[in-house]
mmCIF file of C-alpha atoms in Angstrom:
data_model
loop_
_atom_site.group_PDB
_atom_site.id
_atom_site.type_symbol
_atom_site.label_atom_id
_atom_site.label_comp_id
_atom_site.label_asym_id
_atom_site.label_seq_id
_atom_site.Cartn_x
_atom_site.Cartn_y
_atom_site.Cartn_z
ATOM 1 C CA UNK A 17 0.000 0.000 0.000
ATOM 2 C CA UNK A 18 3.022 2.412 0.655
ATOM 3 C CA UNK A 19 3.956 2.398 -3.262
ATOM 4 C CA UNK A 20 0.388 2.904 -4.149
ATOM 5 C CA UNK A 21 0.285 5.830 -1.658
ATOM 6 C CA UNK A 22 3.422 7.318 -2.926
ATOM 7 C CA UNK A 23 2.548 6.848 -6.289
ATOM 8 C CA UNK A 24 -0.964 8.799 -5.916
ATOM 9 C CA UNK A 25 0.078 10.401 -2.876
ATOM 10 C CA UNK A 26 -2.030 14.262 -3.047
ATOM 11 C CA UNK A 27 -2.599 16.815 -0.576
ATOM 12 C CA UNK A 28 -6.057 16.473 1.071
ATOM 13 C CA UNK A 29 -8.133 19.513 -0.383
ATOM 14 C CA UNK A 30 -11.088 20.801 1.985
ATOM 15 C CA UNK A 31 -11.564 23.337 -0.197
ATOM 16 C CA UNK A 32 -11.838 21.603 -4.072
ATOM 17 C CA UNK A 33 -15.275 22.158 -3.967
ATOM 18 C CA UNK A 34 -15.526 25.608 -2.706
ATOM 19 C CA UNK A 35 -16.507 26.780 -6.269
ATOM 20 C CA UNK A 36 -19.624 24.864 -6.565
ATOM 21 C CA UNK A 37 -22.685 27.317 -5.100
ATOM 22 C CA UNK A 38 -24.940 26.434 -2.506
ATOM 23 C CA UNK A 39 -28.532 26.853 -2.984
ATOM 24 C CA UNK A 40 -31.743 26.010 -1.315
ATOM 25 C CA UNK A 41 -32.545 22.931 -3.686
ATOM 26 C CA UNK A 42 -28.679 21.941 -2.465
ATOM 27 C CA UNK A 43 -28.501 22.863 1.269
ATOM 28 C CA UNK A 44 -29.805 19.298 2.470
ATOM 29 C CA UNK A 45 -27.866 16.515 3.902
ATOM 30 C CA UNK A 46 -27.815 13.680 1.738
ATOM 31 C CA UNK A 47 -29.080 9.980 3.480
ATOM 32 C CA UNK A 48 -26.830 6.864 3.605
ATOM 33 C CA UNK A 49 -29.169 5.133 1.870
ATOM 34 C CA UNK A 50 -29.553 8.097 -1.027
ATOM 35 C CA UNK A 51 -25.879 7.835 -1.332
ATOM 36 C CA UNK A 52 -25.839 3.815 -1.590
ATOM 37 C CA UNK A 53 -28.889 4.076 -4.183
ATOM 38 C CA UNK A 54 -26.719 6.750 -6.290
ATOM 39 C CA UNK A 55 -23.287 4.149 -6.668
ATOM 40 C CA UNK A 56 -25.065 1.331 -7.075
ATOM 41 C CA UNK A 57 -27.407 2.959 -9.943
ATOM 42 C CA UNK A 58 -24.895 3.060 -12.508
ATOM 43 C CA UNK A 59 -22.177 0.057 -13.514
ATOM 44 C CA UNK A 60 -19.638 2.496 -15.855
ATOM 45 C CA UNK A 61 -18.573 5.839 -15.707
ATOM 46 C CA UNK A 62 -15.726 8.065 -16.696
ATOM 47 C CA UNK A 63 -14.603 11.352 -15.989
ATOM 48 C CA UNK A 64 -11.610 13.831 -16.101
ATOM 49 C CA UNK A 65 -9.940 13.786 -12.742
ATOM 50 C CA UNK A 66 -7.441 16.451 -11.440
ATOM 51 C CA UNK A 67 -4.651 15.516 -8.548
ATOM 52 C CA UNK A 68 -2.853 17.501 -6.643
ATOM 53 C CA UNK A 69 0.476 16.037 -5.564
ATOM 54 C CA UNK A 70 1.896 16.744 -2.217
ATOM 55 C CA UNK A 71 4.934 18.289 -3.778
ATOM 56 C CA UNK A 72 2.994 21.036 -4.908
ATOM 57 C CA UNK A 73 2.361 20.102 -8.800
ATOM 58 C CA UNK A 74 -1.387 19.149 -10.445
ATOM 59 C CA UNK A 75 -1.413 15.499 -11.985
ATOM 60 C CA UNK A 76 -4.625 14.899 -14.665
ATOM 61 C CA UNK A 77 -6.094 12.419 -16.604
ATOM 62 C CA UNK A 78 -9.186 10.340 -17.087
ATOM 63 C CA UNK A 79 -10.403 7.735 -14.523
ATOM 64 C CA UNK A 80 -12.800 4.897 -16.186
ATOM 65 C CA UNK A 81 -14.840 2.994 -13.454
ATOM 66 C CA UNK A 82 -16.951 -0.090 -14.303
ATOM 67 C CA UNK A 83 -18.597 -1.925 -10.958
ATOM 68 C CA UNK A 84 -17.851 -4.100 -9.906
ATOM 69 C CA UNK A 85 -14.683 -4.092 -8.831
ATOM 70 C CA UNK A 86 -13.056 -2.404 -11.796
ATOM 71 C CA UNK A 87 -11.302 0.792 -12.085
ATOM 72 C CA UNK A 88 -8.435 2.852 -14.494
ATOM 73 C CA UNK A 89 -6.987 5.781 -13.873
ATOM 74 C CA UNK A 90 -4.794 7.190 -17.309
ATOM 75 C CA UNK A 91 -2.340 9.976 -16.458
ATOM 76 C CA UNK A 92 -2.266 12.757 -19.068
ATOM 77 C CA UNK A 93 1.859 13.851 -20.044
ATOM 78 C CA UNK A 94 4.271 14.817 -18.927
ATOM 79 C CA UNK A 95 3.229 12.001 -16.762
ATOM 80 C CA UNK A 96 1.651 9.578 -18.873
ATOM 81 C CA UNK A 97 1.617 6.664 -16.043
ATOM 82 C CA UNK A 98 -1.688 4.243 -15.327
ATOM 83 C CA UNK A 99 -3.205 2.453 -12.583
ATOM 84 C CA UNK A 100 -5.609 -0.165 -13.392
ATOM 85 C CA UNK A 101 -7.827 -2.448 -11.092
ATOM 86 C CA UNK A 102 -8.901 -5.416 -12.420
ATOM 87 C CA UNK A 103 -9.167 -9.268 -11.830
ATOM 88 C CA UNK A 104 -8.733 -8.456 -7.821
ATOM 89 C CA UNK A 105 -5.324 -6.822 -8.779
ATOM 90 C CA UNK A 106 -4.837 -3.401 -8.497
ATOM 91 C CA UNK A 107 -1.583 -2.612 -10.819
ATOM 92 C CA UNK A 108 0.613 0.531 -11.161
ATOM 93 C CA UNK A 109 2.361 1.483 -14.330
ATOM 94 C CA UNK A 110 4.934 3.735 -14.515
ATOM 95 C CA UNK A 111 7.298 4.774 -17.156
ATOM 96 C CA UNK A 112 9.497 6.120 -14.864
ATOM 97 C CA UNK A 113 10.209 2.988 -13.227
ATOM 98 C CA UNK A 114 12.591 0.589 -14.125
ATOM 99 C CA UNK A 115 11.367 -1.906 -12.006
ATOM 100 C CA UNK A 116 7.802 -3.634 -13.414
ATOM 101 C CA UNK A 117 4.450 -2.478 -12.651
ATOM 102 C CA UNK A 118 3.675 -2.819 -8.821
ATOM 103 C CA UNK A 119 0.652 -5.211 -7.971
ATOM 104 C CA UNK A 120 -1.323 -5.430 -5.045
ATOM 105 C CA UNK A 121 -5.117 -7.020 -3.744
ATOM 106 C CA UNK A 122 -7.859 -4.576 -4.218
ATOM 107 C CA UNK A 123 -9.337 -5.668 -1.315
ATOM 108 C CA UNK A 124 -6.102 -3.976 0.892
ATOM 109 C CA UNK A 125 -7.427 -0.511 -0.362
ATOM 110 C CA UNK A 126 -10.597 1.087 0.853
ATOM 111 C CA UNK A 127 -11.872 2.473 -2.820
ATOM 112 C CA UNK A 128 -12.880 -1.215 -3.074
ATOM 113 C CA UNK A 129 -15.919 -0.266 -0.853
ATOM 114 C CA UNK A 130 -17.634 2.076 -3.998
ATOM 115 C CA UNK A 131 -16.771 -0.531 -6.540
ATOM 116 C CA UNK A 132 -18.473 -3.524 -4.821
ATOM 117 C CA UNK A 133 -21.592 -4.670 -6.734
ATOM 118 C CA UNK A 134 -23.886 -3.740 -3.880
ATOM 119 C CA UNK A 135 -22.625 -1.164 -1.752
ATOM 120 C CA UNK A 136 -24.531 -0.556 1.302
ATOM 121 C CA UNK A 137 -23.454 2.036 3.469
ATOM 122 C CA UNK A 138 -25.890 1.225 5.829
ATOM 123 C CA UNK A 139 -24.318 -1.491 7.130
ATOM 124 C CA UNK A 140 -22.893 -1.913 10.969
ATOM 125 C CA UNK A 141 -19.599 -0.189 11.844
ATOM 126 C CA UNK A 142 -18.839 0.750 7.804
ATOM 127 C CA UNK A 143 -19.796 4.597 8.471
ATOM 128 C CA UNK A 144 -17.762 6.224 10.408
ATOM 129 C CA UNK A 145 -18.677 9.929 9.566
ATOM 130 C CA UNK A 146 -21.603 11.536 8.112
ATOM 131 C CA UNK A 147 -21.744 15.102 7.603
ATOM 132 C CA UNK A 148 -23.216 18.146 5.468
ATOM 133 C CA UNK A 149 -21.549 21.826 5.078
ATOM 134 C CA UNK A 150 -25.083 22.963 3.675
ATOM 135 C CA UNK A 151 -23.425 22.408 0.356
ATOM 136 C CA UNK A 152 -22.245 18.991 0.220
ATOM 137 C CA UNK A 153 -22.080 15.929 1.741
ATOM 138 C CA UNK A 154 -19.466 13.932 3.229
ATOM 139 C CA UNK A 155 -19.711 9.886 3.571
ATOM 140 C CA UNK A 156 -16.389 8.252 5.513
ATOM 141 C CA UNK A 157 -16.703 4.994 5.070
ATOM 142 C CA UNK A 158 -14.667 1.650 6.012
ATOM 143 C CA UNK A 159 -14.701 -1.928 5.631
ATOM 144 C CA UNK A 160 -16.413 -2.818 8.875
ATOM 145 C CA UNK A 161 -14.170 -6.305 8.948
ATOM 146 C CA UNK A 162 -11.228 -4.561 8.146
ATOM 147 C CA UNK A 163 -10.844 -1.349 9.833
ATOM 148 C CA UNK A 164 -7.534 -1.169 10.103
ATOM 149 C CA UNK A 165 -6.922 -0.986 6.008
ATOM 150 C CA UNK A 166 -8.055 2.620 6.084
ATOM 151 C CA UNK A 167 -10.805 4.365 4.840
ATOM 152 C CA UNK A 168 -12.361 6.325 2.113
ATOM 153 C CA UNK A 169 -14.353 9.614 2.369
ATOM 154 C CA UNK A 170 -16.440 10.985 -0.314
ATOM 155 C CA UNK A 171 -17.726 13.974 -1.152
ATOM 156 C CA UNK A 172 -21.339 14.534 -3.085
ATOM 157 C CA UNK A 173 -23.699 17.256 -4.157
ATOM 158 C CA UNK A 174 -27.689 17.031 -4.190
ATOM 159 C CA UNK A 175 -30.278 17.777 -7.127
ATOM 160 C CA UNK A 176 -29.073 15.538 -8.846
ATOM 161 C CA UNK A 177 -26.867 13.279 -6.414
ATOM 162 C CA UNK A 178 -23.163 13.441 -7.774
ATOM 163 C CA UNK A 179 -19.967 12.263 -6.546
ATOM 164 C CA UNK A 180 -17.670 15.039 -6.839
ATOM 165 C CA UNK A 181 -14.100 13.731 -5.026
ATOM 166 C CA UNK A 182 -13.111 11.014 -2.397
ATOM 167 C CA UNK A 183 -10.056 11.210 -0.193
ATOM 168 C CA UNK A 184 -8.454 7.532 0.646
ATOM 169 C CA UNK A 185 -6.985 7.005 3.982
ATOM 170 C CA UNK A 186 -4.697 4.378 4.071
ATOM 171 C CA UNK A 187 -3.574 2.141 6.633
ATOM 172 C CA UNK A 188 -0.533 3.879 7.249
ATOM 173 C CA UNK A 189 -2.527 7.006 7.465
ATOM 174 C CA UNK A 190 -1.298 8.556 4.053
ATOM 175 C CA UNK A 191 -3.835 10.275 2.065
ATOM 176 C CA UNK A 192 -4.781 10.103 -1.628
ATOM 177 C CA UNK A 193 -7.462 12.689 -2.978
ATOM 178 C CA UNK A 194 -9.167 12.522 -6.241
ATOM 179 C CA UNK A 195 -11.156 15.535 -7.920
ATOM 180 C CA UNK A 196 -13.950 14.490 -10.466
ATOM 181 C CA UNK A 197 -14.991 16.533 -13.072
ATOM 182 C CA UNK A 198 -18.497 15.777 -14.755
ATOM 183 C CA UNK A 199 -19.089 11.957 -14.295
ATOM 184 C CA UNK A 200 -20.910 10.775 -17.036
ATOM 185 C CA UNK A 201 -22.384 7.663 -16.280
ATOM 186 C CA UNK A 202 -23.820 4.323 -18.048
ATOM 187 C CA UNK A 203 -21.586 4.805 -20.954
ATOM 188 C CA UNK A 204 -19.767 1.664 -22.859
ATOM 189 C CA UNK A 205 -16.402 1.052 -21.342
ATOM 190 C CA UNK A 206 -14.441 -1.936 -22.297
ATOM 191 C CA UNK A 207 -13.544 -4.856 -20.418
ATOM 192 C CA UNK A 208 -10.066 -4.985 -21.897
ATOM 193 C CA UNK A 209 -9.376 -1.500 -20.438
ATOM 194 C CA UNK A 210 -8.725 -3.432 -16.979
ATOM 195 C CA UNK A 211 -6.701 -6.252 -18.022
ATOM 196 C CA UNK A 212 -3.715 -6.343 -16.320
ATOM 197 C CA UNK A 213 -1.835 -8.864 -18.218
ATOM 198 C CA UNK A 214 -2.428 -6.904 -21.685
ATOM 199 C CA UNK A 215 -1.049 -3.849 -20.112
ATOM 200 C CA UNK A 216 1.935 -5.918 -18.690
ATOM 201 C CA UNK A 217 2.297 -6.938 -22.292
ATOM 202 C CA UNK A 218 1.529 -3.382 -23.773
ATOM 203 C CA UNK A 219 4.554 -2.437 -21.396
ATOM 204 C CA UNK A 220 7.025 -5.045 -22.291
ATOM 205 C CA UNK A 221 6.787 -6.933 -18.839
#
């Protein structure tokens, strides 16, 4: 988990979605079940995503999600690195590295919990924070038999329900913050984007 840290590693960001105006139809505190109902209403998505690194520089790319249990994040250059989830792997590639790509069990990383087919945030012990600035909500959530991997909190907006960024906790207590753009859902997304083998071989390993 370390490398995967390091390799994502961004400076938590309280204020990413300080640009997005509150309103009356917004100002409401989204339920845990509302939440749960949104991720498990849609299988594939994709969306621009915007990182910023705890050095002080912005990473971008795209991040492709298909549920469950899938997930690719493509770095835009100079960068031009990847991270896919797939098969129970989660994989890092990067062409920096002269080493191969890193490889570790999804299930060791709390973003696991919003690709599972049915997520249920309802369930004992996995919540363990639920509040609303009157603009957005905030779900931290864990995996109640696991605790100690970490966690994952997401942020959403109301009117329609979106999720707009998620901040993973690990279990060394290094944090790794995504920023969505527009998520546009129910697209077609591959299966071969999450391959891990074909990208090994894409990469010469």
């Amino acid at each position: 988990m370390n490398k995967i840290t390091r390799r994502l590693c961004v400076l938590a960001v309280p204020l990413a979605l300080a640009g997005l105006a509150a309103s009356p139809s917004q100002a409401q505190q989204l339920s845990l079940a509302q939440v749960s109902n949104y991720l498990n209403s849609f299988t594939t998505a994709e969306s621009e995503f915007t990182q910023i690194n705890a050095d002080g520089t912005i990473s971008t790319g795209t991040v492709f999600i298909k549920r469950p249990n899938r997930v690719r994040f493509e770095y835009n250059p100079p960068e031009e690195s990847l991270v896919v989830a797939g098969g129970g792997q989660v994989a890092i590639f990067d062409p920096r590295s002269d080493g191969g790509a890193d490889r570790y069990p999804l299930s060791q990383t709390p973003l696991k919990i919003i690709l599972e087919r049915n997520v249920d945030l309802t369930r004992s012990n996995m919540v363990t924070r639920h509040v609303s600035d009157g603009t957005t909500t905030t779900v931290t959530a864990q995996d109640p038999d696991r605790p100690e991997l970490g966690n994952i909190q997401m942020v959403y907006t109301a009117n329609p329900v979106e999720l707009r960024q998620w901040i993973v906790t690990d279990d060394t207590g290094q944090q790794t913050t995504v920023i969505l753009g527009d998520l546009v859902k129910g697209g077609s997304v591959p299966d071969i984007l999450f391959n891990i083998q074909r990208e090994m071989r894409n990469w010469g390993q």
